[in-house]
């Protein structure tokens, strides 16, 4: 799990590419699902 906050939300690394999520929690849920 790797990412960073932006003005639009949270950019999370998924399978080698960054996807914009609403929040870090959304990213965590996506990765762990």
XYZ file of C-alpha atoms in Angstrom:
33
model
C 0.000 0.000 0.000
C 1.422 3.306 -1.118
C -0.058 6.651 -1.965
C -0.256 10.342 -1.267
C -2.855 13.011 -0.550
C -3.905 15.464 -3.257
C -6.355 18.366 -3.376
C -8.856 16.014 -5.053
C -8.535 13.086 -2.650
C -6.010 10.316 -2.204
C -3.856 8.862 -4.969
C -3.295 5.197 -4.196
C -0.955 2.809 -5.983
C -2.849 -0.194 -7.380
C -1.023 -2.815 -9.458
C 1.619 -0.347 -10.599
C -0.632 2.599 -11.396
C -2.142 5.387 -9.350
C -5.910 5.630 -8.945
C -7.695 8.571 -7.331
C -9.809 7.682 -4.306
C -12.062 9.903 -2.203
C -9.964 9.198 0.889
C -7.155 7.067 2.246
C -9.803 4.881 3.910
C -11.444 4.221 0.517
C -8.066 3.216 -0.864
C -7.443 0.873 2.043
C -10.876 -0.732 1.572
C -10.212 -1.178 -2.165
C -6.803 -2.780 -1.646
C -7.947 -5.082 1.143
C -11.189 -6.144 -0.566
